[in-house]
Coordinates of C-alpha atoms in Angstrom, one line a residue:
M1 CA 0.0 0.0 0.0
A2 CA 1.2 3.5 -0.8
L3 CA 3.8 5.3 -2.8
L4 CA 6.3 3.1 -4.5
Q5 CA 9.5 4.0 -6.3
I6 CA 11.5 1.0 -7.1
S7 CA 15.3 1.1 -7.1
E8 CA 17.5 4.2 -7.6
P9 CA 17.9 5.6 -11.1
D10 CA 21.7 6.0 -10.6
N11 CA 22.2 2.4 -9.7
H12 CA 24.8 1.3 -12.3
E13 CA 25.4 -2.3 -11.2
L14 CA 25.7 -4.6 -14.2
A15 CA 23.0 -7.1 -14.7
G16 CA 23.9 -10.5 -13.2
T17 CA 26.6 -9.1 -10.8
K18 CA 24.2 -8.3 -8.0
E19 CA 23.3 -10.9 -5.3
L20 CA 19.5 -11.0 -5.3
K21 CA 17.9 -10.9 -1.9
A22 CA 15.3 -13.4 -0.7
V23 CA 12.1 -11.6 -0.2
I24 CA 8.5 -12.8 -0.4
G25 CA 5.0 -11.7 -1.0
I26 CA 2.2 -13.0 1.2
D27 CA -1.5 -13.0 0.5
L28 CA -2.8 -13.4 4.0
G29 CA -6.3 -14.4 3.2
T30 CA -9.4 -15.0 5.3
T31 CA -9.9 -18.5 3.9
N32 CA -6.6 -19.3 2.2
S33 CA -3.1 -17.8 2.2
L34 CA -0.3 -18.0 -0.4
V35 CA 3.3 -17.0 -0.5
G36 CA 5.4 -16.3 -3.5
Y37 CA 8.8 -14.9 -4.7
V38 CA 10.4 -13.6 -7.9
D39 CA 12.7 -16.2 -9.5
G40 CA 16.0 -14.5 -10.2
Q41 CA 16.5 -16.8 -13.2
D42 CA 13.5 -15.7 -15.4
A43 CA 12.1 -12.8 -13.3
T44 CA 8.7 -14.6 -13.0
V45 CA 6.8 -15.1 -9.8
K46 CA 6.8 -18.6 -8.4
I47 CA 4.1 -19.6 -5.9
C48 CA 5.5 -21.8 -3.1
L49 CA 3.9 -25.3 -2.8
D50 CA 3.5 -27.4 0.3
E51 CA 4.5 -31.0 0.7
N52 CA 1.3 -32.0 -1.1
G53 CA 1.9 -29.8 -4.0
K54 CA -0.7 -27.3 -3.0
A55 CA -0.4 -23.5 -3.4
L56 CA -3.4 -22.5 -1.4
I57 CA -2.8 -23.0 2.3
E58 CA -6.0 -22.9 4.4
S59 CA -5.8 -20.0 6.9
A60 CA -6.6 -22.3 9.8
V61 CA -4.6 -23.1 12.9
T62 CA -5.3 -26.3 14.9
Y63 CA -4.4 -26.3 18.6
R64 CA -4.0 -29.4 20.8
S65 CA -2.8 -29.7 24.4
G66 CA 0.8 -30.7 24.5
H67 CA 1.4 -30.1 20.8
I68 CA 2.6 -27.2 18.7
P69 CA 0.0 -25.5 16.6
K70 CA -0.6 -26.9 13.1
V71 CA -1.4 -24.6 10.2
G72 CA -3.5 -25.7 7.2
S73 CA -6.4 -28.0 6.4
H74 CA -7.1 -31.2 8.3
K75 CA -9.9 -33.7 7.6
V76 CA -12.3 -33.6 10.4
N77 CA -12.1 -37.4 11.0
E78 CA -8.3 -37.0 11.4
V79 CA -8.5 -34.2 14.0
E80 CA -7.4 -35.6 17.3
K81 CA -9.8 -35.5 20.3
G82 CA -9.4 -32.4 22.2
A83 CA -8.2 -30.4 19.3
C84 CA -9.6 -27.0 18.1
T85 CA -9.2 -25.5 14.7
V86 CA -9.5 -21.8 14.3
R87 CA -10.6 -20.5 10.9
S88 CA -11.2 -17.1 9.3
V89 CA -9.3 -15.4 12.1
K90 CA -8.8 -12.4 9.8
R91 CA -12.5 -11.5 10.5
L92 CA -11.7 -11.2 14.2
I93 CA -8.8 -8.7 13.9
G94 CA -9.7 -5.4 15.5
K95 CA -13.1 -6.6 16.7
S96 CA -14.7 -6.1 20.1
M97 CA -16.9 -8.6 22.0
A98 CA -19.9 -6.3 21.3
E99 CA -19.3 -6.6 17.5
M100 CA -19.2 -10.4 17.7
G101 CA -22.9 -10.7 18.6
K102 CA -24.0 -10.9 15.0
S103 CA -21.1 -13.1 13.9
G104 CA -22.4 -16.4 15.3
R105 CA -18.9 -17.0 16.8
L106 CA -19.6 -15.9 20.4
D107 CA -19.1 -19.4 21.7
E108 CA -15.5 -19.3 20.3
V109 CA -14.3 -16.1 21.9
E110 CA -13.6 -14.6 25.3
V111 CA -12.2 -11.3 26.5
K112 CA -9.0 -11.0 28.6
E113 CA -7.2 -7.9 29.8
L114 CA -3.8 -7.1 28.3
S115 CA -1.8 -4.0 29.2
G116 CA -5.0 -2.4 30.7
K117 CA -7.1 -3.1 27.5
E118 CA -9.8 -5.7 27.0
I119 CA -8.7 -7.8 24.0
L120 CA -10.8 -10.3 22.2
C121 CA -9.3 -13.8 22.3
V122 CA -10.2 -17.2 20.9
K123 CA -10.6 -20.2 23.2
T124 CA -8.2 -23.0 22.5
P125 CA -6.8 -26.1 24.3
L126 CA -3.6 -24.1 24.8
G127 CA -5.5 -21.2 26.5
L128 CA -6.8 -17.9 25.1
K129 CA -5.1 -16.8 21.9
T130 CA -5.4 -13.3 20.4
P131 CA -6.1 -12.9 16.7
V132 CA -2.6 -11.5 16.3
E133 CA -1.1 -14.7 17.8
I134 CA -3.1 -16.9 15.5
S135 CA -2.3 -14.8 12.5
G136 CA 1.3 -15.0 13.6
E137 CA 1.2 -18.8 13.4
I138 CA -0.1 -18.6 9.8
L139 CA 2.6 -16.1 8.8
K140 CA 5.3 -18.3 10.5
H141 CA 4.1 -21.3 8.4
M142 CA 4.2 -19.2 5.2
K143 CA 7.7 -18.0 6.0
L144 CA 9.0 -21.6 6.7
L145 CA 7.3 -22.8 3.5
A146 CA 9.1 -20.0 1.5
E147 CA 12.5 -20.8 3.1
K148 CA 12.0 -24.5 2.2
N149 CA 11.3 -23.5 -1.4
L150 CA 14.1 -20.9 -1.7
Q151 CA 16.6 -22.7 0.5
K152 CA 17.4 -19.2 1.9
Q153 CA 16.7 -17.1 4.9
I154 CA 13.9 -14.6 4.2
E155 CA 15.0 -11.0 4.4
G156 CA 11.6 -9.3 4.2
A157 CA 8.0 -9.6 3.1
V158 CA 5.2 -7.6 1.6
I159 CA 1.9 -8.6 3.1
T160 CA -1.5 -7.8 1.6
V161 CA -4.5 -6.5 3.6
P162 CA -8.0 -5.5 2.6
A163 CA -8.2 -1.9 1.4
Y164 CA -10.5 -1.0 4.3
F165 CA -8.3 -2.4 7.1
D166 CA -7.9 0.5 9.5
D167 CA -5.0 1.5 11.8
T168 CA -5.7 -1.2 14.4
Q169 CA -6.0 -4.0 11.8
R170 CA -2.9 -2.9 9.9
Q171 CA -0.9 -2.7 13.1
A172 CA -2.2 -6.1 14.2
T173 CA -1.0 -7.5 10.9
K174 CA 2.5 -6.0 11.4
D175 CA 2.5 -7.4 15.0
A176 CA 1.6 -10.9 13.7
A177 CA 4.5 -10.7 11.2
S178 CA 6.8 -9.6 14.0
M179 CA 5.8 -12.7 16.0
A180 CA 6.5 -14.8 13.0
G181 CA 10.0 -13.4 12.7
L182 CA 9.2 -11.5 9.5
K183 CA 10.5 -8.1 8.5
V184 CA 7.6 -6.2 6.9
L185 CA 8.8 -4.2 3.9
R186 CA 5.3 -2.9 3.2
L187 CA 1.6 -3.6 3.8
I188 CA -0.2 -3.3 0.4
N189 CA -3.9 -3.3 -0.4
E190 CA -5.1 -6.5 -2.0
P191 CA -6.6 -4.7 -5.1
T192 CA -3.4 -2.7 -5.5
A193 CA -1.4 -5.9 -5.6
A194 CA -3.7 -7.3 -8.3
A195 CA -3.0 -4.2 -10.4
L196 CA 0.7 -4.8 -10.2
A197 CA 0.3 -8.5 -11.1
Y198 CA -1.5 -7.5 -14.3
G199 CA 1.1 -5.0 -15.2
L200 CA -1.5 -2.4 -15.6
E201 CA 1.2 0.3 -15.4
T202 CA 2.2 -0.6 -18.9
K203 CA -1.3 0.3 -20.3
D204 CA -2.4 3.6 -21.7
Q205 CA -3.8 6.1 -19.2
G206 CA -7.3 5.4 -17.9
L207 CA -9.5 4.1 -15.2
F208 CA -9.4 0.5 -13.9
M209 CA -11.7 -1.4 -11.5
V210 CA -10.2 -4.2 -9.3
Y211 CA -13.1 -6.5 -8.2
D212 CA -11.8 -8.7 -5.4
L213 CA -14.2 -11.4 -4.1
G214 CA -12.3 -13.8 -1.9
G215 CA -13.3 -16.4 0.6
G216 CA -14.0 -14.0 3.4
T217 CA -14.0 -10.4 2.2
F218 CA -15.0 -8.3 -0.8
D219 CA -13.0 -5.2 -1.9
V220 CA -13.2 -2.9 -4.9
S221 CA -10.7 -0.2 -5.9
I222 CA -11.0 2.3 -8.7
L223 CA -7.4 3.0 -10.0
H224 CA -6.4 5.9 -12.2
L225 CA -3.3 5.5 -14.4
E226 CA -1.6 8.5 -15.9
Q227 CA 2.0 8.6 -17.2
E228 CA 2.8 5.2 -15.5
V229 CA 1.6 6.5 -12.1
F230 CA -1.3 4.7 -10.4
S231 CA -3.5 6.4 -7.9
V232 CA -6.4 4.7 -6.0
V233 CA -9.2 7.2 -6.4
A234 CA -11.9 5.3 -4.5
T235 CA -12.3 2.1 -2.5
G236 CA -15.2 0.1 -1.1
G237 CA -15.9 -3.3 0.3
D238 CA -17.4 -5.5 2.9
T239 CA -15.3 -7.6 5.4
N240 CA -18.2 -10.0 5.9
L241 CA -19.0 -11.0 2.3
G242 CA -17.2 -13.7 0.3
G243 CA -17.1 -17.3 -0.8
D244 CA -17.5 -18.4 2.8
D245 CA -20.9 -16.8 2.8
F246 CA -21.8 -18.5 -0.5
D247 CA -20.8 -21.8 1.2
E248 CA -23.1 -21.2 4.2
L249 CA -26.1 -20.3 2.0
I250 CA -25.5 -23.5 0.0
A251 CA -25.0 -25.6 3.1
K252 CA -28.3 -24.3 4.6
H253 CA -30.1 -25.2 1.4
L254 CA -28.6 -28.7 1.3
A255 CA -29.5 -29.3 4.9
K256 CA -33.2 -29.2 3.9
N257 CA -32.6 -32.7 2.5
L258 CA -31.1 -33.9 5.8
P259 CA -32.9 -35.2 8.9
T260 CA -31.4 -32.3 10.9
S261 CA -31.5 -28.6 10.1
F262 CA -28.2 -26.7 9.7
D263 CA -28.5 -24.8 12.9
E264 CA -29.1 -28.0 14.9
L265 CA -26.0 -29.8 13.6
N266 CA -22.9 -30.0 15.9
I267 CA -19.7 -28.2 15.0
M268 CA -18.1 -31.2 13.3
S269 CA -21.2 -31.9 11.1
K270 CA -21.4 -28.3 10.1
V271 CA -17.8 -28.3 9.0
N272 CA -18.4 -31.4 7.0
L273 CA -21.5 -30.0 5.4
L274 CA -19.8 -26.7 4.6
S275 CA -16.9 -28.7 3.0
V276 CA -19.5 -30.4 0.7
A277 CA -21.1 -27.1 -0.1
R278 CA -17.7 -25.7 -1.1
E279 CA -17.0 -28.8 -3.2
L280 CA -20.3 -28.4 -5.1
K281 CA -19.7 -24.7 -5.6
E282 CA -16.2 -25.4 -7.0
K283 CA -17.6 -27.8 -9.5
F284 CA -19.3 -24.8 -11.1
S285 CA -16.1 -22.7 -11.0
S286 CA -14.3 -24.1 -14.0
L287 CA -14.4 -21.7 -16.9
N288 CA -14.6 -24.6 -19.4
D289 CA -17.2 -26.6 -17.4
K290 CA -20.7 -25.9 -18.6
R291 CA -22.4 -28.4 -16.4
N292 CA -25.9 -27.7 -15.0
D293 CA -25.8 -30.0 -12.0
A294 CA -23.3 -31.3 -9.5
V295 CA -23.3 -34.1 -6.9
A296 CA -21.3 -34.8 -3.7
M297 CA -21.5 -37.3 -0.9
L298 CA -21.9 -36.4 2.8
T299 CA -21.4 -38.8 5.8
L300 CA -23.6 -37.8 8.7
N301 CA -24.0 -40.0 11.8
N302 CA -22.6 -43.0 9.9
E303 CA -25.2 -42.5 7.2
I304 CA -24.2 -41.5 3.6
F305 CA -26.3 -38.8 1.8
E306 CA -26.1 -37.9 -1.9
L307 CA -26.5 -34.2 -2.1
K308 CA -27.3 -32.4 -5.4
L309 CA -27.1 -28.8 -6.5
S310 CA -28.1 -27.3 -9.8
I311 CA -26.6 -24.2 -11.4
V312 CA -30.0 -22.5 -11.2
E313 CA -30.3 -23.3 -7.5
L314 CA -26.7 -21.9 -6.9
E315 CA -27.5 -18.7 -8.8
N316 CA -30.8 -18.2 -6.9
L317 CA -29.0 -18.7 -3.6
I318 CA -26.1 -16.3 -4.1
S319 CA -27.6 -13.7 -6.6
K320 CA -28.4 -11.2 -3.8
L321 CA -24.9 -11.3 -2.5
V322 CA -23.5 -10.8 -6.0
C323 CA -25.8 -7.9 -6.5
K324 CA -24.6 -6.4 -3.2
T325 CA -21.0 -6.4 -4.5
L326 CA -22.1 -4.5 -7.6
K327 CA -23.9 -1.9 -5.5
I328 CA -20.6 -1.4 -3.6
C329 CA -18.8 -1.0 -6.9
D330 CA -21.3 1.5 -8.0
Q331 CA -20.9 3.5 -4.8
A332 CA -17.1 3.5 -5.3
L333 CA -17.6 5.0 -8.8
L334 CA -20.1 7.5 -7.4
D335 CA -17.5 8.5 -4.7
A336 CA -15.0 9.2 -7.4
G337 CA -17.5 11.1 -9.5
L338 CA -17.1 8.6 -12.3
D339 CA -19.4 6.7 -14.6
H340 CA -18.9 3.0 -15.4
S341 CA -18.6 3.8 -19.1
E342 CA -15.2 5.5 -18.2
L343 CA -13.7 2.2 -17.0
K344 CA -10.9 0.9 -19.3
E345 CA -10.7 -2.6 -17.7
I346 CA -12.2 -4.6 -14.9
V347 CA -9.8 -7.0 -13.1
L348 CA -11.2 -10.0 -11.2
V349 CA -9.4 -11.2 -8.1
G350 CA -10.3 -14.1 -5.7
G351 CA -11.4 -17.7 -6.2
S352 CA -15.1 -16.7 -5.9
T353 CA -14.8 -14.8 -9.2
R354 CA -14.5 -18.1 -11.0
L355 CA -18.3 -18.6 -10.7
R356 CA -20.1 -18.0 -13.9
I357 CA -22.8 -15.9 -12.2
V358 CA -20.2 -13.5 -10.9
R359 CA -18.6 -12.9 -14.3
D360 CA -21.9 -12.8 -16.2
S361 CA -23.3 -10.3 -13.6
I362 CA -20.3 -8.0 -14.1
L363 CA -20.5 -8.2 -17.8
N364 CA -24.2 -7.5 -17.9
H365 CA -24.0 -4.7 -15.3
Y366 CA -21.0 -2.8 -16.9
G367 CA -21.1 -4.0 -20.4
K368 CA -17.4 -5.0 -20.3
Q369 CA -15.8 -8.4 -20.3
P370 CA -13.6 -8.6 -17.1
M371 CA -9.9 -9.6 -17.2
V372 CA -9.3 -13.2 -16.1
D373 CA -5.9 -13.9 -17.6
I374 CA -4.2 -14.6 -14.3
N375 CA -5.3 -17.2 -11.8
P376 CA -7.6 -15.2 -9.5
D377 CA -6.5 -17.2 -6.5
Q378 CA -2.9 -16.2 -7.1
V379 CA -3.0 -12.7 -8.6
V380 CA -2.8 -10.9 -5.2
C381 CA 0.2 -13.0 -4.1
I382 CA 1.9 -12.4 -7.5
G383 CA 1.5 -8.6 -7.1
A384 CA 2.8 -8.7 -3.5
S385 CA 5.8 -10.8 -4.6
L386 CA 6.6 -8.3 -7.4
Q387 CA 6.5 -5.4 -5.0
A388 CA 8.7 -7.1 -2.5
D389 CA 11.2 -7.8 -5.2
S390 CA 11.0 -4.1 -6.2
L391 CA 11.3 -2.7 -2.7
I392 CA 14.4 -4.7 -1.8
G393 CA 16.1 -3.4 -5.0
N394 CA 16.1 -6.6 -7.1
R395 CA 14.3 -5.1 -10.1
A396 CA 16.0 -3.1 -12.8
S397 CA 15.4 0.7 -12.9
R398 CA 13.4 0.4 -16.2
E399 CA 10.8 -1.6 -14.3
N400 CA 10.0 1.1 -11.8
W401 CA 6.5 2.2 -11.1
L402 CA 4.5 4.4 -8.8
L403 CA 1.4 3.4 -6.8
L404 CA -0.7 5.7 -4.7
D405 CA -3.4 4.6 -2.3
V406 CA -6.0 6.7 -0.5
T407 CA -7.4 7.1 3.0
P408 CA -11.1 5.9 3.1
L409 CA -12.3 8.4 5.7
S410 CA -11.5 12.0 6.6
L411 CA -9.3 12.8 9.6
G412 CA -9.4 16.0 11.6
I413 CA -9.5 17.6 15.0
E414 CA -12.2 19.1 17.2
T415 CA -12.3 22.9 17.3
M416 CA -14.3 25.3 19.6
G417 CA -18.0 24.7 19.4
G418 CA -17.6 20.9 18.8
L419 CA -16.9 21.5 15.1
V420 CA -14.7 19.2 13.0
E421 CA -11.8 20.8 11.1
K422 CA -10.7 18.2 8.5
I423 CA -7.0 18.0 8.0
I424 CA -6.7 15.0 5.7
P425 CA -9.9 14.7 3.6
R426 CA -11.3 11.4 2.5
N427 CA -9.7 9.8 -0.6
T428 CA -6.4 11.7 -0.2
P429 CA -3.5 9.8 -1.7
I430 CA -1.1 8.4 0.9
P431 CA 1.5 8.5 2.3
V432 CA 0.7 12.1 3.1
E433 CA 1.6 14.8 5.6
K434 CA -0.7 17.8 6.1
M435 CA -0.7 20.6 8.7
K436 CA -2.9 23.4 9.9
E437 CA -2.4 26.3 12.3
F438 CA -4.7 26.9 15.2
T439 CA -4.8 29.5 18.1
T440 CA -6.2 30.1 21.5
F441 CA -9.8 31.1 22.4
K442 CA -9.1 32.9 25.7
D443 CA -6.6 35.5 26.9
G444 CA -3.8 33.8 28.9
Q445 CA -4.8 30.3 27.8
A446 CA -2.0 28.0 28.8
G447 CA -3.2 24.7 27.4
M448 CA -5.1 23.1 24.6
S449 CA -6.8 19.7 24.1
I450 CA -6.2 18.0 20.8
H451 CA -9.0 15.6 19.9
V452 CA -8.4 13.6 16.8
V453 CA -11.6 12.4 15.0
Q454 CA -12.5 10.4 11.9
G455 CA -15.5 10.8 9.7
E456 CA -17.4 12.9 7.2
R457 CA -19.8 14.8 9.4
E458 CA -19.5 18.4 10.5
L459 CA -19.9 18.0 14.2
V460 CA -17.6 16.0 16.5
R461 CA -20.5 14.2 18.2
D462 CA -21.3 12.6 14.8
C463 CA -17.7 11.4 14.1
R464 CA -15.5 8.6 15.5
S465 CA -13.1 9.6 18.3
L466 CA -9.6 8.3 17.7
A467 CA -7.4 9.9 20.4
K468 CA -6.9 12.9 22.7
F469 CA -3.8 14.5 24.1
E470 CA -3.0 17.8 25.9
I471 CA -0.7 20.6 25.0
S472 CA 0.6 22.6 27.9
N473 CA 3.1 25.5 28.6
I474 CA 1.5 27.8 26.0
P475 CA 3.0 31.2 26.7
P476 CA 0.4 33.6 28.2
M477 CA -0.8 35.9 25.4
V478 CA -4.0 37.5 24.3
A479 CA -6.5 35.2 22.6
G480 CA -5.6 34.6 18.9
K481 CA -1.9 35.4 19.2
P482 CA -0.3 31.9 20.0
R483 CA 0.3 29.7 17.0
I484 CA -0.2 26.0 17.4
V485 CA 0.7 23.9 14.3
V486 CA -1.0 20.5 14.2
S487 CA 0.4 18.1 11.6
F488 CA -1.1 14.7 10.5
R489 CA 1.1 12.1 8.9
L490 CA -0.3 9.0 7.3
D491 CA 2.5 6.6 6.5
A492 CA 2.7 4.0 3.7
D493 CA 0.8 1.5 5.7
G494 CA -2.0 3.8 6.6
L495 CA -0.9 4.4 10.2
L496 CA -1.5 7.9 11.6
S497 CA 0.8 10.0 13.6
V498 CA -0.3 13.4 15.0
E499 CA 2.1 16.1 16.3
A500 CA 1.3 19.6 17.7
R501 CA 3.8 22.3 18.5
E502 CA 3.6 25.9 19.8
T503 CA 5.7 28.0 17.5
S504 CA 7.3 30.4 20.0
N505 CA 8.7 27.8 22.5
R506 CA 8.9 25.0 19.9
E507 CA 7.6 22.4 22.4
R508 CA 6.3 19.3 20.6
Y509 CA 3.6 16.9 21.6
S510 CA 2.8 13.8 19.6
I511 CA 0.8 10.6 19.5
E512 CA 0.5 7.6 17.3
I513 CA -3.1 6.7 16.6
N514 CA -4.0 3.1 17.3
P515 CA -7.8 2.9 17.9
S516 CA -9.1 0.4 20.4
F517 CA -11.2 -1.5 17.8
G518 CA -11.3 -1.4 14.0
L519 CA -14.0 -0.3 11.5
T520 CA -15.7 -2.8 9.3
E521 CA -16.6 -1.9 5.7
E522 CA -20.2 -1.7 6.9
D523 CA -19.1 1.0 9.4
V524 CA -17.3 2.9 6.6
E525 CA -20.3 2.6 4.3
R526 CA -22.6 3.8 7.0
I527 CA -20.4 6.8 7.9
I528 CA -20.2 7.8 4.2
S529 CA -23.9 7.2 3.7
E530 CA -24.9 9.2 6.8
S531 CA -22.7 12.1 5.7
L532 CA -24.5 12.2 2.4
D533 CA -28.0 11.8 4.0
H534 CA -27.3 14.6 6.5
S535 CA -25.1 16.9 4.4
E536 CA -27.7 19.7 4.3
S537 CA -28.6 19.4 8.0
D538 CA -24.9 19.1 9.0
L539 CA -24.1 22.3 7.1
Q540 CA -27.0 24.1 8.9
A541 CA -25.8 22.7 12.2
R542 CA -22.2 23.8 11.5
G543 CA -23.4 27.2 10.5
C544 CA -25.4 27.5 13.8
E545 CA -22.4 26.4 15.9
E546 CA -20.1 28.9 14.1
K547 CA -22.6 31.7 14.9
K548 CA -22.7 30.5 18.5
L549 CA -19.0 30.5 18.6
E550 CA -18.9 34.1 17.3
L551 CA -21.5 35.2 19.8
A552 CA -19.5 33.5 22.7
R553 CA -16.4 35.3 21.6
N554 CA -18.3 38.6 21.6
L555 CA -19.6 38.0 25.1
E556 CA -16.1 37.1 26.3
A557 CA -14.7 40.4 24.8
L558 CA -17.6 42.4 26.1
T559 CA -17.2 41.0 29.6
A560 CA -13.6 42.0 29.7
A561 CA -14.4 45.5 28.3
L562 CA -17.1 46.1 31.0
S563 CA -14.7 45.0 33.7
A564 CA -12.3 47.7 32.5
D565 CA -14.6 50.5 31.5
S566 CA -18.1 50.1 32.8
G567 CA -17.7 53.5 34.5
L568 CA -18.2 55.1 31.1
L569 CA -21.8 54.0 31.1
A570 CA -24.9 55.4 32.9
P571 CA -26.7 52.9 35.1
S572 CA -29.5 52.7 32.6
E573 CA -27.1 52.0 29.7
L574 CA -25.3 49.3 31.7
E575 CA -28.7 47.7 32.5
V576 CA -29.6 47.5 28.8
I577 CA -26.3 45.8 27.9
V578 CA -26.5 43.4 30.8
K579 CA -30.1 42.4 29.8
A580 CA -28.9 41.8 26.2
M581 CA -25.9 39.8 27.4
N582 CA -28.2 37.6 29.5
E583 CA -30.5 36.9 26.6
A584 CA -27.4 36.0 24.5
K585 CA -26.2 33.6 27.2
K586 CA -29.6 31.9 27.3
A587 CA -29.5 31.5 23.5
L588 CA -26.1 29.8 23.7
E589 CA -27.4 27.4 26.3
D590 CA -30.5 26.5 24.3
D591 CA -29.6 23.6 21.9
G592 CA -32.8 24.2 20.0
Q593 CA -31.8 27.6 18.7
T594 CA -31.4 28.0 14.9
K595 CA -28.7 29.9 13.1
K596 CA -31.3 32.7 12.2
E597 CA -32.2 33.1 15.9
I598 CA -28.5 33.3 17.0
E599 CA -28.0 35.9 14.3
R600 CA -30.9 37.9 15.6
V601 CA -29.6 37.8 19.2
T602 CA -26.1 38.8 18.0
T603 CA -27.5 41.7 16.1
E604 CA -29.5 42.9 19.1
L605 CA -26.4 42.7 21.3
D606 CA -24.4 44.7 18.8
K607 CA -27.0 47.4 18.8
C608 CA -27.0 47.6 22.6
V609 CA -23.3 47.7 22.8
E610 CA -22.7 50.2 19.9
P611 CA -22.9 53.3 22.2
F612 CA -20.5 51.7 24.7
V613 CA -18.0 50.9 21.8
Q614 CA -18.2 54.5 20.7
K615 CA -17.5 55.8 24.2
R616 CA -14.5 53.5 24.6
M617 CA -13.2 54.7 21.3
N618 CA -13.6 58.3 22.2
E619 CA -12.0 57.7 25.6
A620 CA -9.0 55.9 23.9
I621 CA -8.6 58.8 21.4
G622 CA -8.8 61.4 24.1
S623 CA -6.1 59.6 26.2
A624 CA -3.9 59.4 23.1
L625 CA -4.2 63.1 22.4
K626 CA -4.0 64.3 26.0
G627 CA -1.1 66.8 26.5
Q628 CA -0.4 67.2 22.7
S629 CA -0.9 70.4 20.7
V630 CA -2.2 70.8 17.2
D631 CA 1.3 71.5 16.0
D632 CA 2.4 68.1 17.5
L633 CA -0.2 66.4 15.4
S634 CA 0.5 68.2 12.1

């Protein structure tokens, strides 16, 4: 993910004289994972195979008391008694217990306290394991598999993540790699990796859609290519939509022909039925296979069942989910202000895109045949491997490219009145660093609270709070004079650092943002949708808050002026001003006041204060001229 510039242009080493470094690309998938590398002999990507000759390694970890964890698939009847296999752990990264309510996995998880924080963990025979630890086991297995294939120590890895992984989830992935003994060269978005695999940087300029439907997640990215520079102009997705969901729908349908419903089956029987469902689905996934029906056998309670599925049944079962992916694609195009007719190519990624209904739906919806030249299961790993080879300096300078990703939601800070000042807007290419200057609200203000928020709404109460920290030791000055520079830096992996400094004393305060729990794609979609639905009311609310803030400042200044010069007023004049000030204070305390009403109160206060302002001005001019002659002024 992020800006890439591969190798230095002034590198004059002769071809063949440089020792190529052993680096790998890892597609850390929800259902399956792959690891690959660039072969120095022919500069092609090789996918590492396990002892059974398989490239796809199931993202599953089996725990058993007294044994080391085992990664990969195991037939249920071979799993020893007392063992526990954890699957789809990627779906647990960055989640809270509250978010697990709808997942159907509450019985698998438990919360434990680590470093003062409540962390979601998975129950295993070896105790509670965090999603980071489980992911670490998978990455360790992929590293060992690569070392066996390469016969070298691995010097670094590029690991892919869904485009919508937030700070917590990206950091958790890095932590898992660290546990596996891997040096992370870069985290890269899965759709971005696919673009590299297809060598889209060699195409003419234009817009490309990467449609990534894997086992557990769906991602879409709209890429813009110009002068061999890629930028991701919009992203979208759903972390809970993928081939696994297709399998569950199929399994529930097949269970209608069994003596026991799907929900009443025990865990082992569910796993077996889901495996049969996947087998039937995959029989319809061959591009050359035009079959209309598929059959598979299931053993349940020592009884064998013949289960059938027709292509019509399959398409009826999953059509709503496929339509949902297209709606997400349409929203990504809408976000970028684009029409589907502007798309140059559509790239398919993920094993689930082998299904005819997926490819036909895309063709019918967009009127464009999608690109399927590269194995959709391997394309992300191939892209990651190419990038790893590039980052380490193995590629020739003529093969350089640039890739820019974007941040999915705006980032900003809270200002007076509970308003949001956006510093990095949504869909800004990253890595990026932006700064804005702020000042104090009150005379002599010695401190300031920096509240970092994420979202598209105008008011802080409607956005997501990320972090807070305090600035102190601001030199005592009149309001508006101190200068506090706040800078936001999003790095190549999408991790945010915030720094604030007061310009006169140069003191710096900083924080690295690592939210307690991550956002799902549903959260991001909801945040964006709400910002669109409430855009008009949000602007009205912001306008009202700004007018309130202006009125509050006026009251603050007026209070200070009366404290100094109230003697210039007659008692009746002072009474009128105090009455207007009280009415203004009531208006500020009333949350139901409109912008128009606040403006009316402000205007009334200004009228009442105008004579006082004139008297103060006359007094100031008189004091300035006191003791001076006309000649002195000429």
